[in-house]
mmCIF file with all atom_site columns, C-alpha atoms in Angstrom:
data_model
loop_
_atom_site.group_PDB
_atom_site.id
_atom_site.type_symbol
_atom_site.label_atom_id
_atom_site.label_alt_id
_atom_site.label_comp_id
_atom_site.label_asym_id
_atom_site.label_entity_id
_atom_site.label_seq_id
_atom_site.pdbx_PDB_ins_code
_atom_site.Cartn_x
_atom_site.Cartn_y
_atom_site.Cartn_z
_atom_site.occupancy
_atom_site.B_iso_or_equiv
_atom_site.pdbx_formal_charge
_atom_site.auth_seq_id
_atom_site.auth_comp_id
_atom_site.auth_asym_id
_atom_site.auth_atom_id
_atom_site.pdbx_PDB_model_num
ATOM 1   C CA . MET C 1 1   ? 1.910   27.719  24.781 1.00 0.00 ? 26  MET C CA 1
ATOM 2   C CA . THR C 1 2   ? 1.647   30.818  22.619 1.00 0.00 ? 27  THR C CA 1
ATOM 3   C CA . LYS C 1 3   ? 1.966   31.241  18.868 1.00 0.00 ? 28  LYS C CA 1
ATOM 4   C CA . SER C 1 4   ? 5.496   32.615  19.222 1.00 0.00 ? 29  SER C CA 1
ATOM 5   C CA . GLU C 1 5   ? 6.540   29.659  21.387 1.00 0.00 ? 30  GLU C CA 1
ATOM 6   C CA . LEU C 1 6   ? 5.112   27.294  18.786 1.00 0.00 ? 31  LEU C CA 1
ATOM 7   C CA . ILE C 1 7   ? 7.060   29.136  16.066 1.00 0.00 ? 32  ILE C CA 1
ATOM 8   C CA . GLY C 1 8   ? 10.230  28.977  18.162 1.00 0.00 ? 33  GLY C CA 1
ATOM 9   C CA . GLU C 1 9   ? 9.918   25.205  18.640 1.00 0.00 ? 34  GLU C CA 1
ATOM 10  C CA . LEU C 1 10  ? 9.240   24.576  14.969 1.00 0.00 ? 35  LEU C CA 1
ATOM 11  C CA . SER C 1 11  ? 12.163  26.621  13.760 1.00 0.00 ? 36  SER C CA 1
ATOM 12  C CA . ALA C 1 12  ? 14.444  24.916  16.267 1.00 0.00 ? 37  ALA C CA 1
ATOM 13  C CA . ALA C 1 13  ? 13.356  21.543  14.871 1.00 0.00 ? 38  ALA C CA 1
ATOM 14  C CA . ASN C 1 14  ? 13.705  22.679  11.233 1.00 0.00 ? 39  ASN C CA 1
ATOM 15  C CA . ALA C 1 15  ? 17.206  24.085  10.932 1.00 0.00 ? 40  ALA C CA 1
ATOM 16  C CA . HIS C 1 16  ? 16.865  24.760  7.205  1.00 0.00 ? 41  HIS C CA 1
ATOM 17  C CA . LEU C 1 17  ? 14.001  27.201  7.840  1.00 0.00 ? 42  LEU C CA 1
ATOM 18  C CA . SER C 1 18  ? 14.474  30.620  9.361  1.00 0.00 ? 43  SER C CA 1
ATOM 19  C CA . ASN C 1 19  ? 12.351  31.829  12.246 1.00 0.00 ? 44  ASN C CA 1
ATOM 20  C CA . ARG C 1 20  ? 10.766  34.255  9.783  1.00 0.00 ? 45  ARG C CA 1
ATOM 21  C CA . ASP C 1 21  ? 9.857   31.409  7.387  1.00 0.00 ? 46  ASP C CA 1
ATOM 22  C CA . VAL C 1 22  ? 8.163   29.441  10.143 1.00 0.00 ? 47  VAL C CA 1
ATOM 23  C CA . GLU C 1 23  ? 6.359   32.596  11.284 1.00 0.00 ? 48  GLU C CA 1
ATOM 24  C CA . ILE C 1 24  ? 4.915   32.999  7.774  1.00 0.00 ? 49  ILE C CA 1
ATOM 25  C CA . ILE C 1 25  ? 3.939   29.311  7.560  1.00 0.00 ? 50  ILE C CA 1
ATOM 26  C CA . VAL C 1 26  ? 2.163   29.276  10.922 1.00 0.00 ? 51  VAL C CA 1
ATOM 27  C CA . GLY C 1 27  ? 0.549   32.628  10.103 1.00 0.00 ? 52  GLY C CA 1
ATOM 28  C CA . THR C 1 28  ? -0.658  31.248  6.762  1.00 0.00 ? 53  THR C CA 1
ATOM 29  C CA . ILE C 1 29  ? -2.314  28.259  8.436  1.00 0.00 ? 54  ILE C CA 1
ATOM 30  C CA . PHE C 1 30  ? -4.362  30.338  10.845 1.00 0.00 ? 55  PHE C CA 1
ATOM 31  C CA . SER C 1 31  ? -5.197  33.103  8.371  1.00 0.00 ? 56  SER C CA 1
ATOM 32  C CA . GLU C 1 32  ? -6.384  30.500  5.860  1.00 0.00 ? 57  GLU C CA 1
ATOM 33  C CA . ILE C 1 33  ? -8.655  28.921  8.493  1.00 0.00 ? 58  ILE C CA 1
ATOM 34  C CA . THR C 1 34  ? -9.943  32.434  9.308  1.00 0.00 ? 59  THR C CA 1
ATOM 35  C CA . ALA C 1 35  ? -10.551 33.192  5.609  1.00 0.00 ? 60  ALA C CA 1
ATOM 36  C CA . ALA C 1 36  ? -12.454 29.932  5.122  1.00 0.00 ? 61  ALA C CA 1
ATOM 37  C CA . LEU C 1 37  ? -14.682 30.672  8.119  1.00 0.00 ? 62  LEU C CA 1
ATOM 38  C CA . ALA C 1 38  ? -15.269 34.217  6.826  1.00 0.00 ? 63  ALA C CA 1
ATOM 39  C CA . ARG C 1 39  ? -16.467 32.649  3.543  1.00 0.00 ? 64  ARG C CA 1
ATOM 40  C CA . GLY C 1 40  ? -18.879 30.591  5.641  1.00 0.00 ? 65  GLY C CA 1
ATOM 41  C CA . GLU C 1 41  ? -16.976 27.390  4.972  1.00 0.00 ? 66  GLU C CA 1
ATOM 42  C CA . ARG C 1 42  ? -16.110 24.585  7.333  1.00 0.00 ? 67  ARG C CA 1
ATOM 43  C CA . VAL C 1 43  ? -12.546 23.535  8.122  1.00 0.00 ? 68  VAL C CA 1
ATOM 44  C CA . GLU C 1 44  ? -12.156 19.878  9.015  1.00 0.00 ? 69  GLU C CA 1
ATOM 45  C CA . LEU C 1 45  ? -8.848  18.490  10.244 1.00 0.00 ? 70  LEU C CA 1
ATOM 46  C CA . ARG C 1 46  ? -9.369  14.801  10.986 1.00 0.00 ? 71  ARG C CA 1
ATOM 47  C CA . GLY C 1 47  ? -8.083  13.716  14.360 1.00 0.00 ? 72  GLY C CA 1
ATOM 48  C CA . PHE C 1 48  ? -7.720  17.324  15.480 1.00 0.00 ? 73  PHE C CA 1
ATOM 49  C CA . GLY C 1 49  ? -11.122 18.874  15.071 1.00 0.00 ? 74  GLY C CA 1
ATOM 50  C CA . ALA C 1 50  ? -13.444 20.964  12.950 1.00 0.00 ? 75  ALA C CA 1
ATOM 51  C CA . PHE C 1 51  ? -14.014 24.703  12.793 1.00 0.00 ? 76  PHE C CA 1
ATOM 52  C CA . THR C 1 52  ? -17.473 25.844  11.787 1.00 0.00 ? 77  THR C CA 1
ATOM 53  C CA . VAL C 1 53  ? -19.519 29.012  11.885 1.00 0.00 ? 78  VAL C CA 1
ATOM 54  C CA . LYS C 1 54  ? -22.751 29.058  13.836 1.00 0.00 ? 79  LYS C CA 1
ATOM 55  C CA . ARG C 1 55  ? -25.492 31.608  13.306 1.00 0.00 ? 80  ARG C CA 1
ATOM 56  C CA . ARG C 1 56  ? -27.067 33.323  16.268 1.00 0.00 ? 81  ARG C CA 1
ATOM 57  C CA . ASP C 1 57  ? -30.484 34.896  15.708 1.00 0.00 ? 82  ASP C CA 1
ATOM 58  C CA . ALA C 1 58  ? -31.215 38.481  16.597 1.00 0.00 ? 83  ALA C CA 1
ATOM 59  C CA . ARG C 1 59  ? -32.512 38.785  20.139 1.00 0.00 ? 84  ARG C CA 1
ATOM 60  C CA . THR C 1 60  ? -33.398 41.362  22.731 1.00 0.00 ? 85  THR C CA 1
ATOM 61  C CA . GLY C 1 61  ? -30.612 41.545  25.224 1.00 0.00 ? 86  GLY C CA 1
ATOM 62  C CA . ARG C 1 62  ? -30.377 43.533  28.388 1.00 0.00 ? 87  ARG C CA 1
ATOM 63  C CA . ASN C 1 63  ? -27.783 45.916  29.655 1.00 0.00 ? 88  ASN C CA 1
ATOM 64  C CA . PRO C 1 64  ? -26.848 44.081  32.843 1.00 0.00 ? 89  PRO C CA 1
ATOM 65  C CA . ARG C 1 65  ? -26.064 47.326  34.633 1.00 0.00 ? 90  ARG C CA 1
ATOM 66  C CA . THR C 1 66  ? -29.228 49.268  33.848 1.00 0.00 ? 91  THR C CA 1
ATOM 67  C CA . GLY C 1 67  ? -31.633 46.433  32.990 1.00 0.00 ? 92  GLY C CA 1
ATOM 68  C CA . GLU C 1 68  ? -32.492 48.325  29.834 1.00 0.00 ? 93  GLU C CA 1
ATOM 69  C CA . ALA C 1 69  ? -33.556 46.252  26.800 1.00 0.00 ? 94  ALA C CA 1
ATOM 70  C CA . VAL C 1 70  ? -31.154 46.473  23.859 1.00 0.00 ? 95  VAL C CA 1
ATOM 71  C CA . PRO C 1 71  ? -31.645 44.858  20.461 1.00 0.00 ? 96  PRO C CA 1
ATOM 72  C CA . VAL C 1 72  ? -28.830 42.445  19.559 1.00 0.00 ? 97  VAL C CA 1
ATOM 73  C CA . ASP C 1 73  ? -28.428 41.847  15.815 1.00 0.00 ? 98  ASP C CA 1
ATOM 74  C CA . GLU C 1 74  ? -28.071 38.387  14.396 1.00 0.00 ? 99  GLU C CA 1
ATOM 75  C CA . LYS C 1 75  ? -24.470 37.346  14.184 1.00 0.00 ? 100 LYS C CA 1
ATOM 76  C CA . ALA C 1 76  ? -22.110 34.539  13.291 1.00 0.00 ? 101 ALA C CA 1
ATOM 77  C CA . VAL C 1 77  ? -19.805 32.917  15.832 1.00 0.00 ? 102 VAL C CA 1
ATOM 78  C CA . PRO C 1 78  ? -16.786 30.732  15.140 1.00 0.00 ? 103 PRO C CA 1
ATOM 79  C CA . PHE C 1 79  ? -17.052 27.297  16.739 1.00 0.00 ? 104 PHE C CA 1
ATOM 80  C CA . PHE C 1 80  ? -14.532 24.497  17.246 1.00 0.00 ? 105 PHE C CA 1
ATOM 81  C CA . LYS C 1 81  ? -15.388 20.903  17.965 1.00 0.00 ? 106 LYS C CA 1
ATOM 82  C CA . ALA C 1 82  ? -12.478 18.690  18.951 1.00 0.00 ? 107 ALA C CA 1
ATOM 83  C CA . GLY C 1 83  ? -12.068 15.533  16.893 1.00 0.00 ? 108 GLY C CA 1
ATOM 84  C CA . LYS C 1 84  ? -12.538 12.116  18.457 1.00 0.00 ? 109 LYS C CA 1
ATOM 85  C CA . GLU C 1 85  ? -8.832  11.378  18.777 1.00 0.00 ? 110 GLU C CA 1
ATOM 86  C CA . LEU C 1 86  ? -7.904  14.726  20.355 1.00 0.00 ? 111 LEU C CA 1
ATOM 87  C CA . ARG C 1 87  ? -10.966 14.650  22.628 1.00 0.00 ? 112 ARG C CA 1
ATOM 88  C CA . GLU C 1 88  ? -9.946  11.250  23.976 1.00 0.00 ? 113 GLU C CA 1
ATOM 89  C CA . ARG C 1 89  ? -6.312  12.246  24.360 1.00 0.00 ? 114 ARG C CA 1
ATOM 90  C CA . VAL C 1 90  ? -7.220  15.391  26.307 1.00 0.00 ? 115 VAL C CA 1
ATOM 91  C CA . ASN C 1 91  ? -9.503  13.421  28.592 1.00 0.00 ? 116 ASN C CA 1
ATOM 92  C CA . LYS C 1 92  ? -6.895  10.743  29.287 1.00 0.00 ? 117 LYS C CA 1
ATOM 93  C CA . GLY C 1 93  ? -3.983  13.131  29.458 1.00 0.00 ? 118 GLY C CA 1
ATOM 94  C CA . LYS C 1 94  ? -1.873  13.942  32.466 1.00 0.00 ? 119 LYS C CA 1
ATOM 95  C CA . PRO C 1 95  ? -3.792  15.791  35.195 1.00 0.00 ? 120 PRO C CA 1
ATOM 96  C CA . SER C 1 96  ? -3.594  19.544  34.933 1.00 0.00 ? 121 SER C CA 1
ATOM 97  C CA . ARG C 1 97  ? -2.469  21.770  37.793 1.00 0.00 ? 122 ARG C CA 1
ATOM 98  C CA . SER C 1 98  ? -6.089  22.540  38.604 1.00 0.00 ? 123 SER C CA 1
ATOM 99  C CA . ALA C 1 99  ? -7.166  18.910  38.752 1.00 0.00 ? 124 ALA C CA 1
ATOM 100 C CA . LYS C 1 100 ? -8.342  18.306  42.277 1.00 0.00 ? 125 LYS C CA 1
ATOM 101 C CA . THR C 1 101 ? -10.061 15.011  41.735 1.00 0.00 ? 126 THR C CA 1
ATOM 102 C CA . ALA C 1 102 ? -8.252  11.827  42.546 1.00 0.00 ? 127 ALA C CA 1
ATOM 103 C CA . PRO C 1 103 ? -7.116  9.871   39.503 1.00 0.00 ? 128 PRO C CA 1
ATOM 104 C CA . VAL C 1 104 ? -9.501  7.138   38.450 1.00 0.00 ? 129 VAL C CA 1
ATOM 105 C CA . ASN C 1 105 ? -8.590  3.477   38.008 1.00 0.00 ? 130 ASN C CA 1
ATOM 106 C CA . THR C 1 106 ? -5.928  3.326   40.673 1.00 0.00 ? 131 THR C CA 1
ATOM 107 C CA . ALA C 1 107 ? -7.375  0.239   42.298 1.00 0.00 ? 132 ALA C CA 1
ATOM 108 C CA . PRO C 1 108 ? -4.614  -1.660  44.049 1.00 0.00 ? 133 PRO C CA 1
ATOM 109 C CA . VAL C 1 109 ? -3.082  -4.136  41.671 1.00 0.00 ? 134 VAL C CA 1
ATOM 110 C CA . ASN C 1 110 ? -2.158  -7.577  42.898 1.00 0.00 ? 135 ASN C CA 1
ATOM 111 C CA . THR C 1 111 ? 1.378   -6.704  43.770 1.00 0.00 ? 136 THR C CA 1
ATOM 112 C CA . ALA C 1 112 ? 3.465   -9.791  43.381 1.00 0.00 ? 137 ALA C CA 1
ATOM 113 C CA . PRO C 1 113 ? 6.527   -9.859  45.587 1.00 0.00 ? 138 PRO C CA 1
ATOM 114 C CA . VAL C 1 114 ? 9.534   -8.617  43.718 1.00 0.00 ? 139 VAL C CA 1
ATOM 115 C CA . LYS C 1 115 ? 11.722  -11.461 42.759 1.00 0.00 ? 140 LYS C CA 1
ATOM 116 C CA . THR C 1 116 ? 15.124  -11.253 44.272 1.00 0.00 ? 141 THR C CA 1
ATOM 117 C CA . ALA C 1 117 ? 17.409  -13.156 42.021 1.00 0.00 ? 142 ALA C CA 1
ATOM 118 C CA . MET K 2 1   ? -21.061 23.877  1.783  1.00 0.00 ? 752 MET K CA 1
ATOM 119 C CA . ASN K 2 2   ? -17.360 23.719  0.989  1.00 0.00 ? 753 ASN K CA 1
ATOM 120 C CA . THR K 2 3   ? -15.049 22.056  3.457  1.00 0.00 ? 754 THR K CA 1
ATOM 121 C CA . VAL K 2 4   ? -11.432 23.057  3.812  1.00 0.00 ? 755 VAL K CA 1
ATOM 122 C CA . THR K 2 5   ? -9.134  20.148  4.690  1.00 0.00 ? 756 THR K CA 1
ATOM 123 C CA . ARG K 2 6   ? -5.470  19.488  5.421  1.00 0.00 ? 757 ARG K CA 1
ATOM 124 C CA . ALA K 2 7   ? -4.844  19.215  1.679  1.00 0.00 ? 758 ALA K CA 1
ATOM 125 C CA . HIS K 2 8   ? -6.186  22.751  1.076  1.00 0.00 ? 759 HIS K CA 1
ATOM 126 C CA . LEU K 2 9   ? -4.139  24.228  3.906  1.00 0.00 ? 760 LEU K CA 1
ATOM 127 C CA . ALA K 2 10  ? -0.983  22.468  2.703  1.00 0.00 ? 761 ALA K CA 1
ATOM 128 C CA . GLU K 2 11  ? -1.659  23.743  -0.822 1.00 0.00 ? 762 GLU K CA 1
ATOM 129 C CA . THR K 2 12  ? -1.941  27.302  0.528  1.00 0.00 ? 763 THR K CA 1
ATOM 130 C CA . ILE K 2 13  ? 1.444   26.979  2.244  1.00 0.00 ? 764 ILE K CA 1
ATOM 131 C CA . PHE K 2 14  ? 2.872   25.575  -0.984 1.00 0.00 ? 765 PHE K CA 1
ATOM 132 C CA . THR K 2 15  ? 1.606   28.433  -3.141 1.00 0.00 ? 766 THR K CA 1
ATOM 133 C CA . GLN K 2 16  ? 2.086   31.289  -0.681 1.00 0.00 ? 767 GLN K CA 1
ATOM 134 C CA . VAL K 2 17  ? 5.318   30.307  1.018  1.00 0.00 ? 768 VAL K CA 1
ATOM 135 C CA . GLY K 2 18  ? 7.003   28.252  -1.674 1.00 0.00 ? 769 GLY K CA 1
ATOM 136 C CA . LEU K 2 19  ? 7.930   25.171  0.312  1.00 0.00 ? 770 LEU K CA 1
ATOM 137 C CA . SER K 2 20  ? 7.580   21.858  -1.485 1.00 0.00 ? 771 SER K CA 1
ATOM 138 C CA . ARG K 2 21  ? 4.145   20.233  -1.368 1.00 0.00 ? 772 ARG K CA 1
ATOM 139 C CA . ASN K 2 22  ? 5.547   17.479  0.784  1.00 0.00 ? 773 ASN K CA 1
ATOM 140 C CA . GLU K 2 23  ? 7.206   19.757  3.264  1.00 0.00 ? 774 GLU K CA 1
ATOM 141 C CA . SER K 2 24  ? 4.134   22.012  3.436  1.00 0.00 ? 775 SER K CA 1
ATOM 142 C CA . ALA K 2 25  ? 2.014   19.023  4.432  1.00 0.00 ? 776 ALA K CA 1
ATOM 143 C CA . GLU K 2 26  ? 4.613   17.877  6.951  1.00 0.00 ? 777 GLU K CA 1
ATOM 144 C CA . LEU K 2 27  ? 4.851   21.264  8.639  1.00 0.00 ? 778 LEU K CA 1
ATOM 145 C CA . LEU K 2 28  ? 1.086   21.564  8.912  1.00 0.00 ? 779 LEU K CA 1
ATOM 146 C CA . GLU K 2 29  ? 1.018   18.126  10.531 1.00 0.00 ? 780 GLU K CA 1
ATOM 147 C CA . THR K 2 30  ? 3.775   19.122  12.965 1.00 0.00 ? 781 THR K CA 1
ATOM 148 C CA . VAL K 2 31  ? 1.804   22.213  14.007 1.00 0.00 ? 782 VAL K CA 1
ATOM 149 C CA . LEU K 2 32  ? -1.296  20.110  14.737 1.00 0.00 ? 783 LEU K CA 1
ATOM 150 C CA . THR K 2 33  ? 0.685   17.376  16.509 1.00 0.00 ? 784 THR K CA 1
ATOM 151 C CA . ARG K 2 34  ? 2.506   19.877  18.696 1.00 0.00 ? 785 ARG K CA 1
ATOM 152 C CA . MET K 2 35  ? -0.729  21.676  19.621 1.00 0.00 ? 786 MET K CA 1
ATOM 153 C CA . SER K 2 36  ? -2.398  18.352  20.450 1.00 0.00 ? 787 SER K CA 1
ATOM 154 C CA . ALA K 2 37  ? 0.506   17.303  22.689 1.00 0.00 ? 788 ALA K CA 1
ATOM 155 C CA . VAL K 2 38  ? 0.372   20.560  24.649 1.00 0.00 ? 789 VAL K CA 1
ATOM 156 C CA . LEU K 2 39  ? -3.402  20.248  25.107 1.00 0.00 ? 790 LEU K CA 1
ATOM 157 C CA . GLU K 2 40  ? -3.019  16.622  26.162 1.00 0.00 ? 791 GLU K CA 1
ATOM 158 C CA . ASN K 2 41  ? -0.775  17.895  28.965 1.00 0.00 ? 792 ASN K CA 1
ATOM 159 C CA . GLY K 2 42  ? -3.631  20.084  30.131 1.00 0.00 ? 793 GLY K CA 1
ATOM 160 C CA . GLU K 2 43  ? -1.866  23.240  29.010 1.00 0.00 ? 794 GLU K CA 1
ATOM 161 C CA . SER K 2 44  ? -3.594  25.850  26.839 1.00 0.00 ? 795 SER K CA 1
ATOM 162 C CA . VAL K 2 45  ? -2.549  27.051  23.398 1.00 0.00 ? 796 VAL K CA 1
ATOM 163 C CA . LYS K 2 46  ? -2.921  30.762  22.664 1.00 0.00 ? 797 LYS K CA 1
ATOM 164 C CA . ILE K 2 47  ? -2.788  31.819  19.050 1.00 0.00 ? 798 ILE K CA 1
ATOM 165 C CA . SER K 2 48  ? -2.900  35.602  18.953 1.00 0.00 ? 799 SER K CA 1
ATOM 166 C CA . GLY K 2 49  ? -5.361  36.947  16.418 1.00 0.00 ? 800 GLY K CA 1
ATOM 167 C CA . PHE K 2 50  ? -7.069  33.558  16.248 1.00 0.00 ? 801 PHE K CA 1
ATOM 168 C CA . GLY K 2 51  ? -8.097  32.248  19.631 1.00 0.00 ? 802 GLY K CA 1
ATOM 169 C CA . THR K 2 52  ? -7.256  30.172  22.668 1.00 0.00 ? 803 THR K CA 1
ATOM 170 C CA . PHE K 2 53  ? -7.612  26.419  23.053 1.00 0.00 ? 804 PHE K CA 1
ATOM 171 C CA . SER K 2 54  ? -7.826  25.351  26.666 1.00 0.00 ? 805 SER K CA 1
ATOM 172 C CA . VAL K 2 55  ? -8.631  22.302  28.714 1.00 0.00 ? 806 VAL K CA 1
ATOM 173 C CA . ARG K 2 56  ? -11.409 22.483  31.247 1.00 0.00 ? 807 ARG K CA 1
ATOM 174 C CA . GLN K 2 57  ? -11.971 20.064  34.101 1.00 0.00 ? 808 GLN K CA 1
ATOM 175 C CA . LYS K 2 58  ? -15.599 19.027  34.473 1.00 0.00 ? 809 LYS K CA 1
ATOM 176 C CA . GLY K 2 59  ? -16.931 17.529  37.665 1.00 0.00 ? 810 GLY K CA 1
ATOM 177 C CA . ARG K 2 60  ? -19.149 14.492  38.110 1.00 0.00 ? 811 ARG K CA 1
ATOM 178 C CA . ARG K 2 61  ? -22.823 15.117  37.461 1.00 0.00 ? 812 ARG K CA 1
ATOM 179 C CA . ILE K 2 62  ? -25.977 13.169  36.967 1.00 0.00 ? 813 ILE K CA 1
ATOM 180 C CA . GLY K 2 63  ? -27.107 12.985  33.386 1.00 0.00 ? 814 GLY K CA 1
ATOM 181 C CA . ARG K 2 64  ? -30.150 11.404  31.883 1.00 0.00 ? 815 ARG K CA 1
ATOM 182 C CA . ASN K 2 65  ? -30.642 9.245   28.851 1.00 0.00 ? 816 ASN K CA 1
ATOM 183 C CA . PRO K 2 66  ? -32.958 11.554  26.898 1.00 0.00 ? 817 PRO K CA 1
ATOM 184 C CA . LYS K 2 67  ? -34.725 8.617   25.309 1.00 0.00 ? 818 LYS K CA 1
ATOM 185 C CA . THR K 2 68  ? -35.459 6.494   28.369 1.00 0.00 ? 819 THR K CA 1
ATOM 186 C CA . GLY K 2 69  ? -35.188 9.070   31.143 1.00 0.00 ? 820 GLY K CA 1
ATOM 187 C CA . VAL K 2 70  ? -32.849 6.785   33.083 1.00 0.00 ? 821 VAL K CA 1
ATOM 188 C CA . GLU K 2 71  ? -30.318 8.584   35.259 1.00 0.00 ? 822 GLU K CA 1
ATOM 189 C CA . VAL K 2 72  ? -26.695 7.912   34.393 1.00 0.00 ? 823 VAL K CA 1
ATOM 190 C CA . PRO K 2 73  ? -23.685 9.319   36.190 1.00 0.00 ? 824 PRO K CA 1
ATOM 191 C CA . ILE K 2 74  ? -21.396 11.417  34.016 1.00 0.00 ? 825 ILE K CA 1
ATOM 192 C CA . LEU K 2 75  ? -17.906 10.918  35.368 1.00 0.00 ? 826 LEU K CA 1
ATOM 193 C CA . PRO K 2 76  ? -15.435 13.757  35.889 1.00 0.00 ? 827 PRO K CA 1
ATOM 194 C CA . ARG K 2 77  ? -13.693 14.468  32.615 1.00 0.00 ? 828 ARG K CA 1
ATOM 195 C CA . ARG K 2 78  ? -11.563 16.952  30.815 1.00 0.00 ? 829 ARG K CA 1
ATOM 196 C CA . VAL K 2 79  ? -12.850 18.758  27.766 1.00 0.00 ? 830 VAL K CA 1
ATOM 197 C CA . LEU K 2 80  ? -11.258 20.974  25.177 1.00 0.00 ? 831 LEU K CA 1
ATOM 198 C CA . VAL K 2 81  ? -12.732 24.435  24.698 1.00 0.00 ? 832 VAL K CA 1
ATOM 199 C CA . PHE K 2 82  ? -11.922 27.013  22.051 1.00 0.00 ? 833 PHE K CA 1
ATOM 200 C CA . ARG K 2 83  ? -12.420 30.717  22.673 1.00 0.00 ? 834 ARG K CA 1
ATOM 201 C CA . PRO K 2 84  ? -12.253 32.674  19.433 1.00 0.00 ? 835 PRO K CA 1
ATOM 202 C CA . SER K 2 85  ? -10.389 35.986  19.542 1.00 0.00 ? 836 SER K CA 1
ATOM 203 C CA . GLN K 2 86  ? -12.181 39.268  18.855 1.00 0.00 ? 837 GLN K CA 1
ATOM 204 C CA . VAL K 2 87  ? -10.283 39.392  15.550 1.00 0.00 ? 838 VAL K CA 1
ATOM 205 C CA . LEU K 2 88  ? -11.641 36.015  14.404 1.00 0.00 ? 839 LEU K CA 1
ATOM 206 C CA . LYS K 2 89  ? -15.172 36.911  15.541 1.00 0.00 ? 840 LYS K CA 1
ATOM 207 C CA . ALA K 2 90  ? -14.975 40.156  13.566 1.00 0.00 ? 841 ALA K CA 1
ATOM 208 C CA . HIS K 2 91  ? -13.767 38.384  10.402 1.00 0.00 ? 842 HIS K CA 1
ATOM 209 C CA . VAL K 2 92  ? -16.587 35.875  10.563 1.00 0.00 ? 843 VAL K CA 1
ATOM 210 C CA . ASN K 2 93  ? -19.046 38.786  10.760 1.00 0.00 ? 844 ASN K CA 1
ATOM 211 C CA . HIS K 2 94  ? -17.245 40.770  8.035  1.00 0.00 ? 845 HIS K CA 1
ATOM 212 C CA . MET K 2 95  ? -16.505 43.598  10.397 1.00 0.00 ? 846 MET K CA 1
ATOM 213 C CA . THR K 2 96  ? -13.284 45.448  11.073 1.00 0.00 ? 847 THR K CA 1
ATOM 214 C CA . PRO K 2 97  ? -11.447 43.817  13.942 1.00 0.00 ? 848 PRO K CA 1
ATOM 215 C CA . PRO K 2 98  ? -11.075 45.988  17.034 1.00 0.00 ? 849 PRO K CA 1
ATOM 216 C CA . ILE K 2 99  ? -7.746  47.757  17.157 1.00 0.00 ? 850 ILE K CA 1
ATOM 217 C CA . GLY K 2 100 ? -5.213  46.610  19.704 1.00 0.00 ? 851 GLY K CA 1
ATOM 218 C CA . ASP K 2 101 ? -6.772  43.220  20.170 1.00 0.00 ? 852 ASP K CA 1
ATOM 219 C CA . ASP K 2 102 ? -4.283  40.425  19.670 1.00 0.00 ? 853 ASP K CA 1
ATOM 220 C CA . GLY K 2 103 ? -6.628  37.610  20.553 1.00 0.00 ? 854 GLY K CA 1
ATOM 221 C CA . ASP K 2 104 ? -5.216  36.952  23.983 1.00 0.00 ? 855 ASP K CA 1
ATOM 222 C CA . ASP K 2 105 ? -8.248  38.460  25.649 1.00 0.00 ? 856 ASP K CA 1
ATOM 223 C CA . GLU K 2 106 ? -9.826  36.644  28.543 1.00 0.00 ? 857 GLU K CA 1
#
């Protein structure tokens, strides 16, 4: 799902709001999270997850093509940790297209003969 | 360090968009609920200019209890990963975001 699909769904479900209104609302949510992270703050949405900023120290990297050493400055990276509820839901959710593993817990249940009334 | 919560985000919608406080909070909740449902289905959510949330399938591996050193199997599972867009990364570093990047980069 993309941002525009999300906006489309929300405006379909909220007839009193125009598509443009919903676009501004959704935009406000993500730009406010961005602004908070830029201020070095943490954004915690219980049940969903938390956005934080992690610091990475300066290091000497290498140009993978030439093998040449290049200094990499210290930097900040945005980080998201899924909340407990979302993490569990994702793990128990319906198998994705790429899921090749057999579903767990499909042990044969004691199938009682169907009663024919 | 300050923590921004649902209440702050709802307040921002209220002041910047002009919806009622109640409706601002409700819409924020709907956004999060909808995103969660899509991720639960194993589908990814791409927010241009922000980042991509996707679900990754992890295979079975042998882990170790770091305290006792005992081997424990880690069963196959699905985890949520977030890849920040170039725009978000730039903001966090107070740099100008690269032009033409809408956050849907791979």
